Amino acid sequence: MATRMKLKLKTVFVLYFMVSLMGLVYALMQLGQRCDCTEHNMPKDRTISRLRGELHRFQEQIRKSEATKQPQKQPAKPTIFVITPTYARLVQKAELTRLSQTFLNVPQLHWIVVEDSPHKTPLVTDLLVKSGLTYTHLHMPTAKDRKLQEGDPSWLKPRGVEQRNEGLRWLREDRRAQAGGDNQQGVVYFADDDNTYSLQIFEEMRSTQRVSVWPVGLVGGMKYERPVVEGGKVVRFHTGWRPSRPFPMDMAGFAVSLKLVLANQEACFDGNAPMGFLESSLLQGLVTMDELEPKADNCSKVLVWHTRTEKPKMKREEAVQAQGLGSDRAVEV
Ligand code: UGA
Ligand code: MN
């Protein structure tokens, strides 16, 4: 009985061992087989192809809408018309070179150069042709009795008056000749040929609605002159001389909108204005102090300087000329 029991246990054990072994062998065989995953991956594949289809449809829609879309028009920047009087002297080419190269860095600028001369000179003509700027070249001589004579103090007579007025005349006539010219957005600025202009001042003035104003450095015997702004409005002027003038500002410190210039056809500079009243002679017919638009951070930044170029001394040149050894006249300076 005991032997039979032993035998049975042994058989059970052997059987158990065999079955486990077979199970193990089967499992090992399965490891090497490739799995048929089709069923497994079906939903994933379907999602991918559905998304692909949608992407394709979206791409088609974008392509079609872009093809039919009108090219988007950026609102054009208002043109800045810069009126510059200039006259022949030793430093003229240097001044105009510096100025033109500043203006090259200002977008949408039209330079109106008015020579104080009975004719256009080759020096200015050539400089403008080569400048790469949009320009208009005009000339208007200052009447003899109004012109500063050699040795006169510079403040004795106003300078650049007939030239600025000629620039205004041309601008008004030119706009009249253009369709919709009366309504064109634009700004008018009077830039003397010897001042120093930062590029930023042009972007400040571009949004001028009527008359915009800002400080001017190194002018009127002061570090700067400027409109004083309170609550966003000009309330008075910081100046060292006759603050009671209607607009005690330098020419470089304001710009006028083209619309205002066109709406006031008679507005111009008065060559007979007393000293220091030239700017006021134009502005008092156009605007009130209350309407002035302060720029340059409420007139707290100096972005233009009333620099003046020293007259070059020619003592040596004259001395060598007397010996027949003067500089070659054919070399333009
Ligand atoms: C100051 C102001 O900044 C000028 O805008 C103003 O015209 C002048 O005073 C004035 O009271 O008349 P300031 O430096 O003294 O300027 O004058 P300039 O720079 O000698 O002349 C102003 C502009 O007029 C310059 O662009 C200059 O080239 C031109 N100009 C000067 C002439 O066209 N003809 C001249 O005989 C003299
Ligand atoms: Mn000057």
Coordinates of C-alpha atoms and ligand atoms in Angstrom, one line a residue:
M1 CA 0.0 0.0 0.0
A2 CA 2.8 2.4 1.0
T3 CA 4.8 1.5 -2.2
R4 CA 1.7 2.2 -4.4
M5 CA 1.2 5.5 -2.7
K6 CA 4.9 6.4 -3.3
L7 CA 4.5 5.3 -7.0
K8 CA 1.5 7.5 -7.5
L9 CA 3.1 10.5 -5.9
K10 CA 6.1 10.0 -8.1
T11 CA 3.9 9.8 -11.2
V12 CA 2.0 12.9 -10.2
F13 CA 5.3 14.7 -9.6
V14 CA 6.7 13.5 -13.0
L15 CA 3.5 14.5 -14.7
Y16 CA 3.5 17.9 -13.0
F17 CA 7.1 18.3 -14.0
M18 CA 6.4 17.4 -17.7
V19 CA 3.4 19.7 -18.0
S20 CA 5.4 22.6 -16.5
L21 CA 8.3 21.9 -18.8
M22 CA 6.0 21.8 -21.8
G23 CA 4.4 25.1 -20.7
L24 CA 7.8 26.6 -20.4
V25 CA 8.9 25.4 -23.8
Y26 CA 5.7 26.8 -25.4
A27 CA 6.2 30.1 -23.7
L28 CA 9.8 30.3 -24.9
M29 CA 8.7 29.4 -28.5
Q30 CA 6.1 32.2 -28.4
L31 CA 8.7 34.7 -27.4
G32 CA 10.5 34.5 -30.8
Q33 CA 7.2 34.6 -32.8
R34 CA 6.0 37.9 -34.5
C35 CA 2.8 39.0 -33.0
D36 CA -0.2 39.6 -35.2
C37 CA -1.0 43.1 -33.9
T38 CA -3.5 44.1 -36.6
E39 CA -6.4 43.8 -34.3
H40 CA -4.5 45.6 -31.6
N41 CA -3.6 48.7 -33.7
M42 CA -6.7 49.1 -35.7
P43 CA -8.3 52.0 -33.7
K44 CA -4.9 53.8 -33.6
D45 CA -4.5 53.6 -37.3
R46 CA -8.0 54.8 -37.9
T47 CA -7.4 57.8 -35.7
I48 CA -4.2 58.7 -37.5
S49 CA -5.7 58.5 -41.0
R50 CA -8.8 60.5 -39.8
L51 CA -6.5 63.2 -38.4
R52 CA -4.4 63.2 -41.6
G53 CA -7.6 63.7 -43.6
E54 CA -8.6 66.7 -41.4
L55 CA -5.1 68.2 -41.6
H56 CA -5.3 67.9 -45.4
R57 CA -8.7 69.6 -45.5
F58 CA -7.5 72.4 -43.2
Q59 CA -4.4 72.9 -45.4
E60 CA -6.6 73.1 -48.5
Q61 CA -8.9 75.7 -46.8
I62 CA -5.9 77.9 -45.8
R63 CA -4.4 77.7 -49.3
K64 CA -7.8 78.7 -50.8
S65 CA -8.4 81.6 -48.4
E66 CA -4.9 82.9 -49.0
A67 CA -5.3 82.8 -52.7
T68 CA -8.5 84.8 -52.6
K69 CA -7.4 87.2 -49.9
Q70 CA -6.6 90.8 -51.1
P71 CA -3.0 91.9 -50.2
Q72 CA -3.3 93.6 -46.8
K73 CA -2.8 97.3 -47.1
Q74 CA -0.6 98.8 -44.3
P75 CA -1.8 102.3 -43.6
A76 CA 0.8 104.5 -45.3
K77 CA 3.0 106.6 -43.0
P78 CA 2.3 110.4 -43.4
T79 CA 5.1 112.0 -45.4
I80 CA 7.3 114.5 -43.7
F81 CA 8.0 117.5 -46.0
V82 CA 11.2 119.1 -44.8
I83 CA 11.9 122.6 -46.0
T84 CA 15.5 123.7 -45.9
P85 CA 16.8 127.1 -46.9
T86 CA 20.5 127.0 -47.8
Y87 CA 23.1 129.5 -49.2
A88 CA 26.5 129.3 -50.8
R89 CA 29.4 129.4 -48.3
L90 CA 32.5 127.3 -47.5
V91 CA 30.7 124.9 -45.3
Q92 CA 27.6 124.5 -47.4
K93 CA 28.5 121.1 -48.9
A94 CA 29.6 119.7 -45.5
E95 CA 26.3 120.9 -43.9
L96 CA 24.1 119.5 -46.7
T97 CA 26.1 116.2 -46.8
R98 CA 25.5 115.7 -43.0
L99 CA 21.8 116.6 -43.3
S100 CA 21.1 114.4 -46.4
Q101 CA 22.7 111.4 -44.7
T102 CA 20.5 111.9 -41.6
F103 CA 17.5 112.1 -43.8
L104 CA 18.4 108.9 -45.6
N105 CA 17.6 107.1 -42.4
V106 CA 14.1 108.6 -42.1
P107 CA 11.4 106.8 -44.0
Q108 CA 8.8 108.6 -46.1
L109 CA 10.6 112.0 -46.1
H110 CA 10.5 114.5 -49.0
W111 CA 13.2 117.1 -48.8
I112 CA 12.4 120.5 -50.3
V113 CA 15.7 122.4 -50.6
V114 CA 15.5 126.1 -51.4
E115 CA 18.7 127.8 -52.4
D116 CA 19.1 131.5 -51.5
S117 CA 20.3 132.2 -55.0
P118 CA 19.2 133.6 -58.3
H119 CA 19.7 130.2 -59.9
K120 CA 20.2 126.6 -58.9
T121 CA 23.9 125.9 -58.3
P122 CA 25.8 122.9 -59.7
L123 CA 27.0 122.0 -56.2
V124 CA 23.5 121.6 -54.7
T125 CA 22.1 120.1 -57.9
D126 CA 24.8 117.4 -58.0
L127 CA 24.5 116.7 -54.2
L128 CA 20.8 116.2 -54.5
V129 CA 21.1 113.9 -57.6
K130 CA 23.5 111.7 -55.7
S131 CA 21.7 111.9 -52.4
G132 CA 19.3 108.9 -52.9
L133 CA 16.5 111.0 -51.3
T134 CA 13.1 112.1 -52.6
Y135 CA 13.6 115.8 -53.1
T136 CA 12.5 119.0 -54.8
H137 CA 15.1 121.5 -55.7
L138 CA 14.0 125.2 -55.7
H139 CA 15.7 128.6 -55.5
M140 CA 14.6 132.0 -54.4
P141 CA 17.1 134.8 -53.8
T142 CA 16.8 137.0 -50.7
A143 CA 16.1 140.6 -51.7
K144 CA 19.3 142.6 -51.5
D145 CA 18.0 145.0 -48.8
R146 CA 17.0 142.0 -46.6
K147 CA 20.2 140.1 -47.1
L148 CA 22.8 140.0 -44.3
Q149 CA 26.0 141.7 -45.5
E150 CA 29.5 140.6 -44.8
G151 CA 30.3 141.8 -41.2
D152 CA 26.7 142.2 -40.1
P153 CA 25.8 140.5 -36.8
S154 CA 23.7 137.4 -37.6
W155 CA 20.7 138.6 -35.7
L156 CA 20.3 141.9 -37.7
K157 CA 18.0 140.4 -40.3
P158 CA 15.9 137.2 -40.4
R159 CA 17.4 134.5 -42.5
G160 CA 15.8 131.9 -44.8
V161 CA 12.5 133.7 -44.9
E162 CA 11.8 134.0 -48.7
Q163 CA 13.2 130.4 -49.1
R164 CA 10.8 128.8 -46.5
N165 CA 7.9 130.8 -48.1
E166 CA 8.9 129.5 -51.5
G167 CA 8.9 126.0 -50.1
L168 CA 5.4 126.5 -48.8
R169 CA 4.2 128.0 -52.1
W170 CA 5.5 124.9 -54.0
L171 CA 4.0 122.5 -51.5
R172 CA 0.6 124.1 -51.8
E173 CA 0.7 124.2 -55.6
D174 CA 1.9 120.7 -55.9
R175 CA -0.8 119.3 -53.6
R176 CA -3.4 121.2 -55.5
A177 CA -2.3 119.5 -58.7
Q178 CA -2.7 116.0 -57.1
A179 CA -6.1 114.2 -56.8
G180 CA -7.1 114.2 -53.1
G181 CA -4.0 116.3 -52.3
D182 CA -6.0 118.4 -49.9
N183 CA -6.7 115.5 -47.7
Q184 CA -3.3 113.9 -47.8
Q185 CA -1.7 113.0 -44.4
G186 CA 1.5 114.8 -44.0
V187 CA 3.7 117.0 -41.8
V188 CA 5.8 120.1 -42.6
Y189 CA 9.0 120.8 -40.8
F190 CA 11.5 123.6 -41.3
A191 CA 15.0 122.2 -40.9
D192 CA 17.9 124.7 -41.2
D193 CA 21.0 123.2 -42.8
D194 CA 23.3 123.6 -39.8
N195 CA 21.3 122.1 -37.0
T196 CA 21.7 118.5 -35.6
Y197 CA 18.7 116.2 -35.8
S198 CA 18.2 112.9 -34.1
L199 CA 16.2 110.3 -36.1
Q200 CA 13.7 110.1 -33.2
I201 CA 12.5 113.6 -33.7
F202 CA 11.0 112.7 -37.1
E203 CA 9.0 109.8 -35.6
E204 CA 7.8 112.1 -32.9
M205 CA 6.5 114.7 -35.4
R206 CA 5.0 112.2 -37.8
S207 CA 1.7 112.1 -35.8
T208 CA 1.2 115.9 -35.8
Q209 CA -2.5 116.8 -36.0
R210 CA -2.1 120.6 -36.1
V211 CA 1.1 121.8 -34.6
S212 CA 3.5 119.7 -32.5
V213 CA 6.3 121.1 -30.3
W214 CA 9.4 119.9 -28.4
P215 CA 12.6 121.2 -26.8
V216 CA 15.5 122.5 -28.8
G217 CA 19.0 122.2 -27.3
L218 CA 21.8 124.9 -27.3
V219 CA 19.6 127.8 -28.3
G220 CA 18.9 131.3 -27.3
G221 CA 21.9 131.4 -24.9
M222 CA 20.4 128.5 -22.9
K223 CA 21.2 124.8 -22.5
Y224 CA 17.7 124.3 -24.0
E225 CA 14.5 126.1 -24.6
R226 CA 11.2 124.2 -24.3
P227 CA 7.5 124.4 -23.9
V228 CA 6.4 123.6 -20.3
V229 CA 3.8 120.9 -20.1
E230 CA 1.2 120.5 -17.3
G231 CA -1.5 117.9 -17.5
G232 CA -0.6 117.1 -21.1
K233 CA -1.0 120.8 -22.2
V234 CA 1.6 123.5 -23.0
V235 CA 1.1 126.2 -20.3
R236 CA 4.1 128.4 -20.9
F237 CA 7.7 128.4 -22.3
H238 CA 11.1 127.9 -20.7
T239 CA 13.2 130.5 -22.5
G240 CA 15.8 133.1 -21.6
W241 CA 14.4 135.9 -23.6
R242 CA 11.0 137.6 -23.9
P243 CA 8.8 134.7 -22.9
S244 CA 5.8 137.0 -23.7
R245 CA 6.3 136.4 -27.4
P246 CA 3.3 134.5 -28.8
F247 CA 5.4 131.5 -29.6
P248 CA 8.9 131.9 -28.1
M249 CA 10.3 128.9 -29.9
D250 CA 13.1 128.2 -32.4
M251 CA 12.2 127.1 -35.9
A252 CA 13.6 123.6 -35.1
G253 CA 11.1 123.1 -32.2
F254 CA 7.8 122.6 -34.1
A255 CA 6.1 120.9 -37.0
V256 CA 2.8 121.7 -38.7
S257 CA 0.4 119.3 -40.3
L258 CA 0.0 119.4 -44.1
K259 CA -3.7 119.8 -43.7
L260 CA -3.3 122.9 -41.6
V261 CA -0.9 124.4 -44.1
L262 CA -3.3 123.7 -46.9
A263 CA -6.3 125.0 -45.0
N264 CA -4.5 128.3 -44.4
Q265 CA -3.3 129.2 -47.9
E266 CA -2.0 132.6 -46.8
A267 CA 0.0 131.5 -43.7
C268 CA 3.7 132.3 -44.2
F269 CA 6.7 133.8 -42.5
D270 CA 6.9 137.6 -42.2
G271 CA 10.3 138.9 -43.2
N272 CA 9.5 142.2 -41.5
A273 CA 8.8 140.5 -38.1
P274 CA 11.0 141.9 -35.3
M275 CA 13.9 139.8 -34.2
G276 CA 12.7 136.7 -32.4
F277 CA 9.2 136.9 -33.8
L278 CA 9.7 135.0 -37.1
E279 CA 8.4 131.7 -35.8
S280 CA 5.4 133.5 -34.2
S281 CA 4.6 135.2 -37.5
L282 CA 3.7 131.8 -39.0
L283 CA 2.2 130.1 -36.0
Q284 CA -0.1 132.8 -34.6
G285 CA -2.4 132.5 -37.6
L286 CA -2.5 128.7 -37.3
V287 CA -2.8 127.6 -33.7
T288 CA -3.3 128.7 -30.1
M289 CA -1.0 127.7 -27.2
D290 CA -3.8 125.5 -25.9
E291 CA -3.8 123.4 -29.1
L292 CA -0.1 122.7 -29.2
E293 CA 0.7 119.0 -29.2
P294 CA 3.7 118.3 -26.9
K295 CA 6.1 115.6 -28.1
A296 CA 9.4 114.1 -26.9
D297 CA 8.0 112.7 -23.7
N298 CA 6.0 115.8 -22.7
C299 CA 8.8 118.0 -23.9
S300 CA 11.3 116.4 -21.5
K301 CA 13.8 115.2 -24.1
V302 CA 16.2 117.2 -26.3
L303 CA 16.2 115.5 -29.8
V304 CA 17.3 118.5 -31.9
W305 CA 20.2 120.9 -31.3
H306 CA 20.6 124.4 -32.7
T307 CA 24.3 123.9 -33.5
R308 CA 26.1 126.5 -35.5
T309 CA 29.2 125.7 -37.6
E310 CA 32.3 127.9 -37.1
K311 CA 33.2 129.9 -40.2
P312 CA 36.5 128.3 -41.4
K313 CA 39.5 130.5 -41.4
M314 CA 41.2 130.9 -44.7
K315 CA 44.3 132.9 -43.7
R316 CA 46.8 130.2 -44.9
E317 CA 44.8 129.7 -48.1
E318 CA 45.0 133.4 -48.9
A319 CA 48.7 133.5 -48.2
V320 CA 49.5 130.6 -50.5
Q321 CA 47.2 131.9 -53.1
A322 CA 49.2 135.1 -53.2
Q323 CA 52.2 132.9 -54.1
G324 CA 50.2 131.2 -56.8
L325 CA 50.0 128.0 -54.8
G326 CA 46.4 128.1 -53.7
S327 CA 44.2 125.0 -53.6
D328 CA 43.0 123.7 -56.9
R329 CA 39.7 125.5 -57.7
A330 CA 38.5 122.5 -59.6
V331 CA 38.2 120.5 -56.3
E332 CA 34.8 121.0 -54.9
V333 CA 34.7 121.4 -51.2
Ligands
UGA1 C1 18.0 131.1 -36.0 C2 16.9 130.2 -36.3 O1 17.3 128.8 -35.9 C3 16.5 130.2 -37.7 O2 15.5 129.2 -38.0 C4 16.0 131.6 -38.1 O3 15.8 131.7 -39.4 C5 17.1 132.6 -37.7 O4 17.6 132.4 -36.4 C6 16.5 134.0 -37.9 O5 16.2 134.6 -36.9 O6 16.3 134.3 -39.1 P1 20.5 131.0 -37.0 O7 21.4 129.8 -36.7 O8 20.8 132.3 -36.4 O9 19.0 130.6 -36.8 O10 20.4 131.2 -38.7 P2 21.2 130.5 -39.8 O11 21.4 129.0 -39.5 O12 22.4 131.3 -40.2 O13 20.1 130.5 -41.0 C7 18.9 129.8 -41.0 C8 18.7 129.1 -42.3 O14 18.6 130.1 -43.4 C9 19.8 128.1 -42.7 O15 19.3 127.0 -43.2 C10 20.6 128.9 -43.7 O16 21.3 128.1 -44.6 C11 19.6 129.8 -44.3 N1 20.2 131.1 -44.8 C12 21.0 131.9 -44.0 C13 19.9 131.5 -46.1 O17 19.2 130.8 -46.9 N2 20.4 132.7 -46.5 C14 21.2 133.5 -45.8 O18 21.7 134.5 -46.2 C15 21.5 133.0 -44.5
MN2 MN 21.6 128.0 -37.7

